[in-house]
């Protein structure tokens, strides 16, 4: 039934969105053909003589300067297409390879000798998941527990770094029991842990320390077949129509034009959804003005709070250790995105360098949630004026599932000039088996919440750190801290004793811009070289996520590696090589690369090309409602024009008009 | 064109919503007939011999105990209907009158002799607005400025209290120039101030201290006729269909049933929108369970940050000084509420006690903004499971315009059991005229932002304080502070050095529950007498608004009156008379009544009927985009089930199904 509707909707889509594939944007992701080409180039090189695995393949972006020039040009010629590959040879050596796809040459092949590793390939993870099942020690342990080995599934977890002098590429496998449920995470087999050498692909350590009763399968399933309800309901598709000039959404390749916005969206193997070259049309100036050169998630740090032998190492860096691109979802129409969404496909790259097309990895839709963009009633002048307009915005979305958690990454563009960046977390808790069936039996610290019989949802955090290369009306920007400060009145003529006023301070160097949220301060990124008509610096206000920073001690290993989670806002000068907050090689990293290290250089950040880093944090104390699958938790922040326009741009925008169908049938 | 669509939609509404008016709920607002009755009863009493003005007329709610009994009863008889009236006689005396509408008697008539006054009547405000225009001193001042008196409009503002020993009922009139614009607030005539005695209705003080150039009319209008745009666009109505049992929204009088929710909504003269007796159906227990006995805004404190003679007193208490009920909006379909909304009418009461029906003061609609309630992809077991469901929620909304600002009050109910309380602020800035036309001329502190030529948007705050009488699964509740605290590891067997764990502490007395947000703590209201299957206390988690408390000094008069804005969360034991955070008589109050005073009694709040008070705060540094009308600013908080259900209730709820119309015409 639903699928029939979706097929219909798919048909309808052709009417509502303009898709063009002709125009190439310099930030377009590598195409299927380009990846085939890339693989061919590498296989012809001397790299092919060794056992080569592709760990991360992405567009090597042209220099920002070139892209900006391309954008300004009226008849731009294509910029050179390059790919960057992180590969490993013979399970021993990490290569950073740059390939010129037009010249068909490898332009550089650097061997990385520092700490840390690229993410494992999906092949490796799959092998590592199967390896324990062939291990006689595991089968003994499973037998000892009276379980059926054919229903055991193991999952390899990244292991972090805890002060070891030598760090090999390792993974720890943890096993689950899949009998009578597909929600294997709900049936952890506690006590068993296997350490696997990924390069040699063998178990190097096995431990079985204790037995805990297995949580039961009953109530763990989340598939719809198991659902029953007294409440049925119907929602309708919102159908969109493209009308006239500028109406609807225009998609040309990866470029999206919608009302006053023009932007580019692509899938990146590491970052997942990347939004670039977002400009807003200023109706008053009749000018397209730049806002965001590029924005995406830079790292996701998820430390668990159980320090015991089987759990201590779980402090994941989802972007650097896994990547958001490979586990991207082919989006479910009507669930992940509404019925009126348009979609873009993506291409991911396997361990052997083979490209795989994944359909519908990015969706683009108009949101109309029933809110107003503005409104007012005025009655003072005698007559009643009642005006306003409904808020319709554009949402660009991708969803990545990293093991148990599903992350929605939303970029919402408003006609007011605002960009709302949303992250939504759902999926399945990481659960721990315990011997208890009732809270009153528990006398110890379980490092989590008791969410079901024999089941603890372990305390953890999510720190989603964004890379925001803002270019407010040009490249040279500054961060202004507009601090609200209480002043005592000095004038005897006023009975008021206090008020707050704003002390504005431009952050001069990186250390001025490490900010813990809490005290009242508005953070505004301005272009000090561009003024409004009345002389204000043009700017954008960062309305941040609620305060939440890491609570780990500074000397704790996970915190050393994710030192940037100590502050929620950082600013660095733009540097092409500074992109990943936990460093490029996050797997087994030691904290010697990344945002906290770069910021220590304390470089100048005033009136220059700057990047703002902002972390959306959640401290997650689980509850029973998070079991067996978690209701979505929403977070995010807003980039809101602040003296960017000379006045409210919504007044220049035509309000949306309603369309109704007289012949709407009321029976589905 | 649009109106035609709306007429059509109105027709359609009959199909989508069930409206019944037969059943009476004890918290239903006073009906038109009841107010006529009320007026008749009072006019027959000895009160009628004096010059009587009605300042606030509302339902006198039956005792909570009675209402709960009524709710439990299967064939409830109507509870006695009573009204409470705050009236003034002869411009000298404030009366609190209770009227029994069935016995047709005044059951009590108390004379209030404390500090503070009820809100002025609309009649008084209108008279006070006109009074200056007849004043020769004002006409002199207007002439002196070369302005046309017939285009001058004055607005009376409440004056607060600044230590005076005697406080009369006063208002300060400020004047604006309405030539060539309907946005009079954008053309303040600075320097002039008139103090008016409201009871005597005469100007008692006139001052004209200085002349400032009048901001120009150009660019101040926000009426749609002035709009032009390159971008046209079309949005479609979302049409809903009521299907089968429980589908759609059922409205019986003021009672709303939607999916698993059952609640009551009404308009109150003081609070505006009041939501009561909200219960959620627990599919697993097959039981309706209580969540919120009553919730509404308790006070809105808006202090401006200009201490000079003409501005110092502007620190408004919108609820207590004006009320959210009288200035409620008749909602604009398609703007204030979406096309699929159902509406309730309201009745307001004039100064003479006459009832006035206002249509469409509350709207109720299903929201579908394209988000998910939950989702997950699982691939470990060999096959790919990809599931989830779209989030559809119920929104109950009213919009009140207090002078320049429009407040959207939203109560959003989710099938997950969450209640999201939203407040959205839009409208027009309170602006001040200044001599400057460009920022570079300004050397002084303007106490605000330069938003247009000759125009400053004065710095201010909005503190919207909610009254939340939670009854989590029963009356006796406690507040748990679940503090996340960093611990050092002591076990030598773990390489982890730190983790956070949760120290749970029940707030025993009121002083334990005055909370400034910032440090990591989850606030959970539990019913310690009700356990989940596995033994957790059932509860709801308050996910608060971002931190924002008043920055005024404690000894400053506005802060003395709004002392409760020092903390964002308070808990008090339920007390029928403690409802208004700034006290019942907020106009010219002295801070001797209200939340901060009650809380000082430091009563017990553990395992008893408690009320949570939570403030949503905005520090508002205006910007040019807020001129001439402000894009909506959103705030709010969430009440999210926390061990209330035994597991995620969404899995028991049937997912919404899409409806599409094959014969949809694509031309409007």
Tab-separated table of N, CA and C in Angstrom, chain A residues 16 227-231 233 235-236 239 241 259 283 304 307 312 329-330 335-336 367 369-373 375-377 386 397 406 439 445 450 486 488 494 496-498 501 532 534 536 551 553 555-556 624-625 627 629 631-632 640 643-645 648 651-652 657 659 661 665-666, chain B residues 16 227-231 233-236 239 241 259 283 304 307 312 329-330 335-336 367 369-373 375-377 386 397 406 439 445 450 486 488 494 496-498 501 532 534 536 551 553 555-556 624-625 627 629 631-632 640 643-645 648 651-652 657 659 661 665-666:
chain	number	residue	atom	x	y	z
A	16	UNK	N	7.780	18.231	-9.979
A	16	UNK	CA	8.016	19.236	-8.949
A	16	UNK	C	9.438	19.735	-8.850
A	227	UNK	N	4.149	-4.653	15.947
A	227	UNK	CA	3.426	-3.528	16.528
A	227	UNK	C	1.911	-3.732	16.494
A	228	UNK	N	1.268	-3.292	17.512
A	228	UNK	CA	-0.188	-3.323	17.545
A	228	UNK	C	-0.632	-2.062	18.243
A	229	UNK	N	-1.828	-1.595	17.967
A	229	UNK	CA	-2.203	-0.325	18.540
A	229	UNK	C	-3.696	-0.117	18.517
A	230	UNK	N	-4.169	0.701	19.440
A	230	UNK	CA	-5.566	1.111	19.398
A	230	UNK	C	-5.747	2.319	18.506
A	231	UNK	N	-4.650	2.998	18.216
A	231	UNK	CA	-4.762	4.274	17.534
A	231	UNK	C	-4.249	4.201	16.114
A	233	UNK	N	-4.042	6.160	12.347
A	233	UNK	CA	-4.095	7.552	11.930
A	233	UNK	C	-3.581	7.682	10.526
A	235	UNK	N	-1.739	10.362	7.767
A	235	UNK	CA	-1.244	11.677	7.379
A	235	UNK	C	-1.164	11.715	5.874
A	236	UNK	N	-1.181	12.897	5.361
A	236	UNK	CA	-1.246	13.018	3.916
A	236	UNK	C	0.090	13.495	3.406
A	239	UNK	N	2.104	17.683	-1.257
A	239	UNK	CA	2.575	17.644	-2.634
A	239	UNK	C	2.979	19.039	-3.075
A	241	UNK	N	4.407	21.796	-5.986
A	241	UNK	CA	4.342	22.120	-7.396
A	241	UNK	C	5.340	23.219	-7.686
A	259	UNK	N	14.266	29.424	-3.705
A	259	UNK	CA	13.969	30.807	-3.325
A	259	UNK	C	15.251	31.647	-3.308
A	283	UNK	N	17.527	40.741	-1.855
A	283	UNK	CA	16.525	41.358	-2.738
A	283	UNK	C	16.736	42.876	-2.802
A	304	UNK	N	31.680	6.276	26.381
A	304	UNK	CA	30.819	5.581	27.348
A	304	UNK	C	31.453	5.675	28.720
A	307	UNK	N	34.027	2.152	33.231
A	307	UNK	CA	35.482	2.009	33.200
A	307	UNK	C	35.953	0.557	33.331
A	312	UNK	N	35.813	-0.156	29.109
A	312	UNK	CA	36.582	1.094	29.289
A	312	UNK	C	36.976	1.772	27.977
A	329	UNK	N	22.671	6.028	4.770
A	329	UNK	CA	21.448	5.294	4.452
A	329	UNK	C	20.864	5.668	3.107
A	330	UNK	N	20.361	4.679	2.428
A	330	UNK	CA	19.475	4.927	1.317
A	330	UNK	C	18.140	5.269	1.977
A	335	UNK	N	9.436	8.052	5.669
A	335	UNK	CA	9.907	7.850	7.052
A	335	UNK	C	11.098	8.768	7.305
A	336	UNK	N	12.194	8.509	6.603
A	336	UNK	CA	13.383	9.341	6.800
A	336	UNK	C	13.192	10.743	6.228
A	367	UNK	N	10.029	22.271	4.064
A	367	UNK	CA	9.357	21.962	5.329
A	367	UNK	C	8.331	23.039	5.626
A	369	UNK	N	5.963	23.300	8.835
A	369	UNK	CA	5.549	22.666	10.084
A	369	UNK	C	4.470	23.445	10.812
A	370	UNK	N	3.917	24.463	10.178
A	370	UNK	CA	2.825	25.202	10.823
A	370	UNK	C	3.278	26.406	11.628
A	371	UNK	N	4.566	26.777	11.500
A	371	UNK	CA	5.060	27.945	12.233
A	371	UNK	C	5.021	29.208	11.365
A	372	UNK	N	5.225	30.341	12.007
A	372	UNK	CA	5.265	31.595	11.254
A	372	UNK	C	6.687	32.103	11.123
A	373	UNK	N	6.955	32.739	10.002
A	373	UNK	CA	8.242	33.401	9.800
A	373	UNK	C	8.246	34.734	10.554
A	375	UNK	N	4.940	37.661	12.317
A	375	UNK	CA	3.551	38.115	12.331
A	375	UNK	C	3.424	39.296	13.263
A	376	UNK	N	2.390	40.067	13.105
A	376	UNK	CA	2.093	41.137	14.051
A	376	UNK	C	0.647	41.593	13.912
A	377	UNK	N	0.088	41.968	15.045
A	377	UNK	CA	-1.206	42.637	15.071
A	377	UNK	C	-0.984	44.040	15.605
A	386	UNK	N	-3.469	42.988	10.748
A	386	UNK	CA	-3.040	41.682	11.221
A	386	UNK	C	-2.325	41.015	10.053
A	397	UNK	N	19.162	16.835	3.881
A	397	UNK	CA	19.344	15.832	4.936
A	397	UNK	C	20.077	14.589	4.443
A	406	UNK	N	21.705	6.025	14.874
A	406	UNK	CA	21.384	6.653	13.600
A	406	UNK	C	21.418	8.166	13.781
A	439	UNK	N	15.237	-3.290	40.007
A	439	UNK	CA	16.043	-2.197	40.530
A	439	UNK	C	16.421	-2.414	41.993
A	445	UNK	N	27.239	0.633	41.527
A	445	UNK	CA	27.144	1.587	40.418
A	445	UNK	C	27.201	0.780	39.122
A	450	UNK	N	19.136	1.261	34.421
A	450	UNK	CA	18.508	-0.044	34.337
A	450	UNK	C	17.281	0.120	33.428
A	486	UNK	N	26.322	43.398	33.379
A	486	UNK	CA	25.508	44.220	34.276
A	486	UNK	C	26.289	45.472	34.672
A	488	UNK	N	26.039	49.201	36.953
A	488	UNK	CA	25.301	49.993	37.931
A	488	UNK	C	25.075	51.365	37.311
A	494	UNK	N	18.082	58.795	37.571
A	494	UNK	CA	17.274	57.613	37.278
A	494	UNK	C	17.078	56.770	38.527
A	496	UNK	N	16.425	53.673	38.310
A	496	UNK	CA	16.936	52.340	37.971
A	496	UNK	C	18.339	52.203	38.551
A	497	UNK	N	18.630	51.047	39.096
A	497	UNK	CA	19.944	50.834	39.683
A	497	UNK	C	20.873	50.030	38.786
A	498	UNK	N	20.306	49.320	37.843
A	498	UNK	CA	21.164	48.471	37.024
A	498	UNK	C	20.555	48.237	35.647
A	501	UNK	N	24.574	46.003	29.475
A	501	UNK	CA	24.956	46.573	28.196
A	501	UNK	C	25.923	45.601	27.531
A	532	UNK	N	26.627	47.753	6.717
A	532	UNK	CA	25.258	47.998	6.276
A	532	UNK	C	25.130	49.472	5.932
A	534	UNK	N	23.574	51.764	7.384
A	534	UNK	CA	23.743	52.653	8.532
A	534	UNK	C	25.057	52.409	9.265
A	536	UNK	N	26.690	49.404	10.331
A	536	UNK	CA	27.047	48.239	11.149
A	536	UNK	C	27.890	47.261	10.327
A	551	UNK	N	32.986	15.694	30.283
A	551	UNK	CA	33.218	15.681	31.723
A	551	UNK	C	34.396	14.788	32.101
A	553	UNK	N	38.280	13.656	32.675
A	553	UNK	CA	39.466	14.380	33.149
A	553	UNK	C	40.413	14.646	31.978
A	555	UNK	N	43.504	14.343	31.803
A	555	UNK	CA	44.596	13.374	31.649
A	555	UNK	C	44.091	11.994	31.227
A	556	UNK	N	42.786	11.876	31.029
A	556	UNK	CA	42.250	10.569	30.636
A	556	UNK	C	42.467	10.406	29.121
A	624	UNK	N	13.955	3.877	30.263
A	624	UNK	CA	13.288	2.709	29.692
A	624	UNK	C	12.646	2.997	28.336
A	625	UNK	N	12.248	4.250	28.130
A	625	UNK	CA	11.665	4.598	26.841
A	625	UNK	C	12.683	4.483	25.704
A	627	UNK	N	14.405	2.018	25.187
A	627	UNK	CA	14.470	0.578	24.937
A	627	UNK	C	13.178	0.108	24.281
A	629	UNK	N	14.252	0.652	21.200
A	629	UNK	CA	14.760	1.587	20.210
A	629	UNK	C	14.413	2.969	20.740
A	631	UNK	N	13.435	6.938	21.050
A	631	UNK	CA	12.765	8.076	20.398
A	631	UNK	C	13.811	9.143	20.058
A	632	UNK	N	13.631	9.775	18.947
A	632	UNK	CA	14.627	10.735	18.453
A	632	UNK	C	14.903	11.854	19.460
A	640	UNK	N	22.176	32.917	12.259
A	640	UNK	CA	21.073	33.838	11.996
A	640	UNK	C	21.649	35.181	11.569
A	643	UNK	N	22.593	41.964	11.248
A	643	UNK	CA	23.040	43.134	10.473
A	643	UNK	C	23.646	42.715	9.129
A	644	UNK	N	23.257	41.552	8.642
A	644	UNK	CA	23.706	41.132	7.315
A	644	UNK	C	22.874	41.861	6.272
A	645	UNK	N	21.570	41.861	6.497
A	645	UNK	CA	20.653	42.603	5.634
A	645	UNK	C	20.392	43.980	6.239
A	648	UNK	N	14.676	43.389	7.652
A	648	UNK	CA	14.111	42.040	7.576
A	648	UNK	C	13.850	41.625	6.127
A	651	UNK	N	10.286	40.646	4.333
A	651	UNK	CA	9.299	41.575	3.785
A	651	UNK	C	9.436	41.716	2.273
A	652	UNK	N	10.586	41.299	1.770
A	652	UNK	CA	10.794	41.371	0.321
A	652	UNK	C	10.398	40.063	-0.357
A	657	UNK	N	1.662	30.761	-1.263
A	657	UNK	CA	0.213	30.701	-1.432
A	657	UNK	C	-0.236	29.257	-1.275
A	659	UNK	N	-2.362	25.927	-1.974
A	659	UNK	CA	-3.022	25.256	-3.077
A	659	UNK	C	-3.932	24.202	-2.481
A	661	UNK	N	-7.038	21.196	-3.548
A	661	UNK	CA	-7.626	20.466	-4.664
A	661	UNK	C	-9.089	20.242	-4.388
A	665	UNK	N	-10.053	13.416	-2.990
A	665	UNK	CA	-10.863	12.330	-2.465
A	665	UNK	C	-10.523	12.143	-0.998
A	666	UNK	N	-11.482	11.922	-0.181
A	666	UNK	CA	-11.196	11.793	1.241
A	666	UNK	C	-10.993	10.351	1.681
B	16	UNK	N	-13.010	16.520	8.991
B	16	UNK	CA	-11.786	16.049	9.634
B	16	UNK	C	-11.809	16.073	11.140
B	227	UNK	N	5.208	44.653	-0.350
B	227	UNK	CA	6.200	43.627	-0.628
B	227	UNK	C	6.362	43.366	-2.122
B	228	UNK	N	7.554	43.108	-2.512
B	228	UNK	CA	7.825	42.728	-3.887
B	228	UNK	C	8.936	41.694	-3.833
B	229	UNK	N	9.006	40.832	-4.817
B	229	UNK	CA	9.983	39.760	-4.724
B	229	UNK	C	10.264	39.131	-6.061
B	230	UNK	N	11.452	38.559	-6.166
B	230	UNK	CA	11.768	37.779	-7.354
B	230	UNK	C	11.309	36.341	-7.180
B	231	UNK	N	11.043	35.947	-5.943
B	231	UNK	CA	10.796	34.543	-5.671
B	231	UNK	C	9.349	34.287	-5.305
B	233	UNK	N	6.379	31.309	-4.724
B	233	UNK	CA	6.413	29.921	-4.327
B	233	UNK	C	5.042	29.474	-3.903
B	234	UNK	N	4.903	28.198	-3.839
B	234	UNK	CA	3.600	27.625	-3.585
B	234	UNK	C	3.736	26.592	-2.483
B	235	UNK	N	2.929	26.688	-1.459
B	235	UNK	CA	2.852	25.542	-0.576
B	235	UNK	C	1.433	25.034	-0.594
B	236	UNK	N	1.309	23.781	-0.252
B	236	UNK	CA	0.002	23.159	-0.361
B	236	UNK	C	-0.560	22.971	1.026
B	239	UNK	N	-4.019	18.244	4.000
B	239	UNK	CA	-5.412	17.934	4.313
B	239	UNK	C	-5.465	16.665	5.145
B	241	UNK	N	-7.601	13.645	7.246
B	241	UNK	CA	-8.805	12.846	7.197
B	241	UNK	C	-8.933	12.087	8.502
B	259	UNK	N	-5.020	10.546	19.235
B	259	UNK	CA	-4.206	9.345	19.452
B	259	UNK	C	-4.163	8.974	20.939
B	283	UNK	N	-0.518	1.970	26.178
B	283	UNK	CA	-0.999	0.831	25.391
B	283	UNK	C	-0.652	-0.492	26.079
B	304	UNK	N	13.616	46.378	29.891
B	304	UNK	CA	14.467	47.073	28.912
B	304	UNK	C	15.680	47.639	29.631
B	307	UNK	N	18.475	53.025	31.164
B	307	UNK	CA	18.161	53.580	32.480
B	307	UNK	C	17.780	55.070	32.457
B	312	UNK	N	13.643	54.268	31.818
B	312	UNK	CA	14.039	53.438	32.968
B	312	UNK	C	12.929	52.515	33.475
B	329	UNK	N	-5.310	36.787	19.945
B	329	UNK	CA	-5.615	36.988	18.533
B	329	UNK	C	-6.673	36.030	18.022
B	330	UNK	N	-7.509	36.549	17.169
B	330	UNK	CA	-8.346	35.696	16.340
B	330	UNK	C	-7.390	35.216	15.246
B	335	UNK	N	-1.656	31.388	8.207
B	335	UNK	CA	-0.502	32.172	8.670
B	335	UNK	C	-0.195	31.784	10.112
B	336	UNK	N	-1.113	32.110	11.010
B	336	UNK	CA	-0.872	31.775	12.415
B	336	UNK	C	-0.965	30.275	12.665
B	367	UNK	N	0.905	18.275	13.381
B	367	UNK	CA	2.113	18.774	12.731
B	367	UNK	C	2.874	17.610	12.135
B	369	UNK	N	6.375	17.744	10.212
B	369	UNK	CA	7.439	18.608	9.691
B	369	UNK	C	8.538	17.841	8.981
B	370	UNK	N	8.327	16.552	8.745
B	370	UNK	CA	9.336	15.789	8.000
B	370	UNK	C	10.365	15.112	8.892
B	371	UNK	N	10.138	15.110	10.213
B	371	UNK	CA	11.094	14.445	11.117
B	371	UNK	C	10.646	13.018	11.434
B	372	UNK	N	11.557	12.270	12.038
B	372	UNK	CA	11.201	10.908	12.438
B	372	UNK	C	10.987	10.826	13.941
B	373	UNK	N	10.085	9.957	14.333
B	373	UNK	CA	9.874	9.687	15.753
B	373	UNK	C	10.974	8.737	16.245
B	375	UNK	N	14.037	5.704	14.206
B	375	UNK	CA	14.420	4.889	13.055
B	375	UNK	C	15.661	4.100	13.388
B	376	UNK	N	15.908	3.073	12.646
B	376	UNK	CA	17.162	2.341	12.786
B	376	UNK	C	17.410	1.459	11.570
B	377	UNK	N	18.680	1.339	11.237
B	377	UNK	CA	19.112	0.372	10.239
B	377	UNK	C	19.991	-0.643	10.947
B	386	UNK	N	15.533	-2.056	7.956
B	386	UNK	CA	15.520	-0.593	7.963
B	386	UNK	C	14.110	-0.181	8.329
B	397	UNK	N	-2.393	25.768	20.167
B	397	UNK	CA	-1.722	27.079	20.078
B	397	UNK	C	-2.666	28.245	20.324
B	406	UNK	N	4.368	39.860	19.678
B	406	UNK	CA	3.401	38.782	19.491
B	406	UNK	C	4.019	37.496	20.044
B	439	UNK	N	26.379	54.651	12.091
B	439	UNK	CA	27.051	54.084	13.255
B	439	UNK	C	28.304	54.857	13.637
B	445	UNK	N	26.962	55.129	24.795
B	445	UNK	CA	26.208	53.885	24.958
B	445	UNK	C	24.749	54.199	24.662
B	450	UNK	N	21.807	49.855	16.935
B	450	UNK	CA	21.451	50.811	15.895
B	450	UNK	C	20.852	50.004	14.740
B	486	UNK	N	31.978	13.829	37.593
B	486	UNK	CA	33.191	13.145	37.157
B	486	UNK	C	33.799	12.368	38.325
B	488	UNK	N	37.091	9.715	39.453
B	488	UNK	CA	38.368	9.105	39.084
B	488	UNK	C	38.221	7.606	39.286
B	494	UNK	N	41.836	-1.016	35.133
B	494	UNK	CA	41.339	-0.285	33.969
B	494	UNK	C	42.303	0.825	33.582
B	496	UNK	N	41.296	3.337	31.964
B	496	UNK	CA	40.502	4.571	31.984
B	496	UNK	C	40.776	5.303	33.284
B	497	UNK	N	40.888	6.612	33.215
B	497	UNK	CA	41.170	7.378	34.421
B	497	UNK	C	39.924	8.066	34.981
B	498	UNK	N	38.911	8.223	34.160
B	498	UNK	CA	37.743	8.968	34.635
B	498	UNK	C	36.484	8.540	33.899
B	501	UNK	N	29.353	9.675	36.561
B	501	UNK	CA	28.250	8.861	37.024
B	501	UNK	C	27.178	9.797	37.565
B	532	UNK	N	8.081	1.167	37.634
B	532	UNK	CA	7.964	0.405	36.389
B	532	UNK	C	8.118	-1.078	36.739
B	534	UNK	N	10.404	-3.089	36.110
B	534	UNK	CA	11.721	-3.455	36.633
B	534	UNK	C	12.125	-2.606	37.835
B	536	UNK	N	11.964	0.907	38.461
B	536	UNK	CA	12.335	2.325	38.462
B	536	UNK	C	11.135	3.170	38.881
B	551	UNK	N	19.824	39.597	34.497
B	551	UNK	CA	21.146	40.156	34.797
B	551	UNK	C	21.045	41.423	35.639
B	553	UNK	N	20.607	43.779	38.951
B	553	UNK	CA	21.067	43.639	40.336
B	553	UNK	C	19.886	43.289	41.235
B	555	UNK	N	19.117	44.399	44.033
B	555	UNK	CA	18.510	45.539	44.727
B	555	UNK	C	17.798	46.492	43.767
B	556	UNK	N	17.791	46.139	42.501
B	556	UNK	CA	17.120	47.028	41.542
B	556	UNK	C	15.617	46.750	41.583
B	624	UNK	N	19.519	44.622	12.656
B	624	UNK	CA	18.751	45.288	11.607
B	624	UNK	C	17.663	44.386	11.019
B	625	UNK	N	17.889	43.067	11.042
B	625	UNK	CA	16.880	42.152	10.524
B	625	UNK	C	15.610	42.186	11.364
B	627	UNK	N	14.118	44.731	12.125
B	627	UNK	CA	13.449	45.968	11.702
B	627	UNK	C	12.905	45.799	10.293
B	629	UNK	N	9.996	44.590	11.283
B	629	UNK	CA	9.253	43.571	12.009
B	629	UNK	C	10.204	42.403	12.179
B	631	UNK	N	11.817	38.657	12.591
B	631	UNK	CA	11.648	37.236	12.297
B	631	UNK	C	11.472	36.474	13.610
B	632	UNK	N	10.643	35.472	13.591
B	632	UNK	CA	10.293	34.744	14.814
B	632	UNK	C	11.524	34.149	15.507
B	640	UNK	N	9.716	15.010	28.857
B	640	UNK	CA	9.911	13.769	28.122
B	640	UNK	C	9.805	12.593	29.085
B	643	UNK	N	11.329	6.682	32.209
B	643	UNK	CA	10.860	5.513	32.965
B	643	UNK	C	9.379	5.620	33.310
B	644	UNK	N	8.656	6.381	32.528
B	644	UNK	CA	7.206	6.456	32.727
B	644	UNK	C	6.575	5.208	32.107
B	645	UNK	N	7.005	4.901	30.887
B	645	UNK	CA	6.552	3.696	30.220
B	645	UNK	C	7.572	2.575	30.470
B	648	UNK	N	9.687	1.889	24.987
B	648	UNK	CA	9.318	2.916	24.007
B	648	UNK	C	7.873	2.735	23.531
B	651	UNK	N	6.491	1.976	19.729
B	651	UNK	CA	6.410	0.672	19.071
B	651	UNK	C	5.009	0.080	19.161
B	652	UNK	N	4.229	0.636	20.069
B	652	UNK	CA	2.851	0.159	20.197
B	652	UNK	C	1.897	0.995	19.348
B	657	UNK	N	-0.155	6.447	7.934
B	657	UNK	CA	-0.076	6.011	6.542
B	657	UNK	C	-0.271	7.227	5.646
B	659	UNK	N	-1.508	9.312	2.459
B	659	UNK	CA	-2.624	9.350	1.532
B	659	UNK	C	-2.211	10.222	0.369
B	661	UNK	N	-3.529	11.628	-3.635
B	661	UNK	CA	-4.674	11.732	-4.514
B	661	UNK	C	-4.202	11.625	-5.950
B	665	UNK	N	-4.960	17.961	-8.988
B	665	UNK	CA	-4.672	18.909	-10.056
B	665	UNK	C	-3.421	19.673	-9.677
B	666	UNK	N	-2.547	19.877	-10.601
B	666	UNK	CA	-1.301	20.569	-10.268
B	666	UNK	C	-1.368	22.065	-10.533
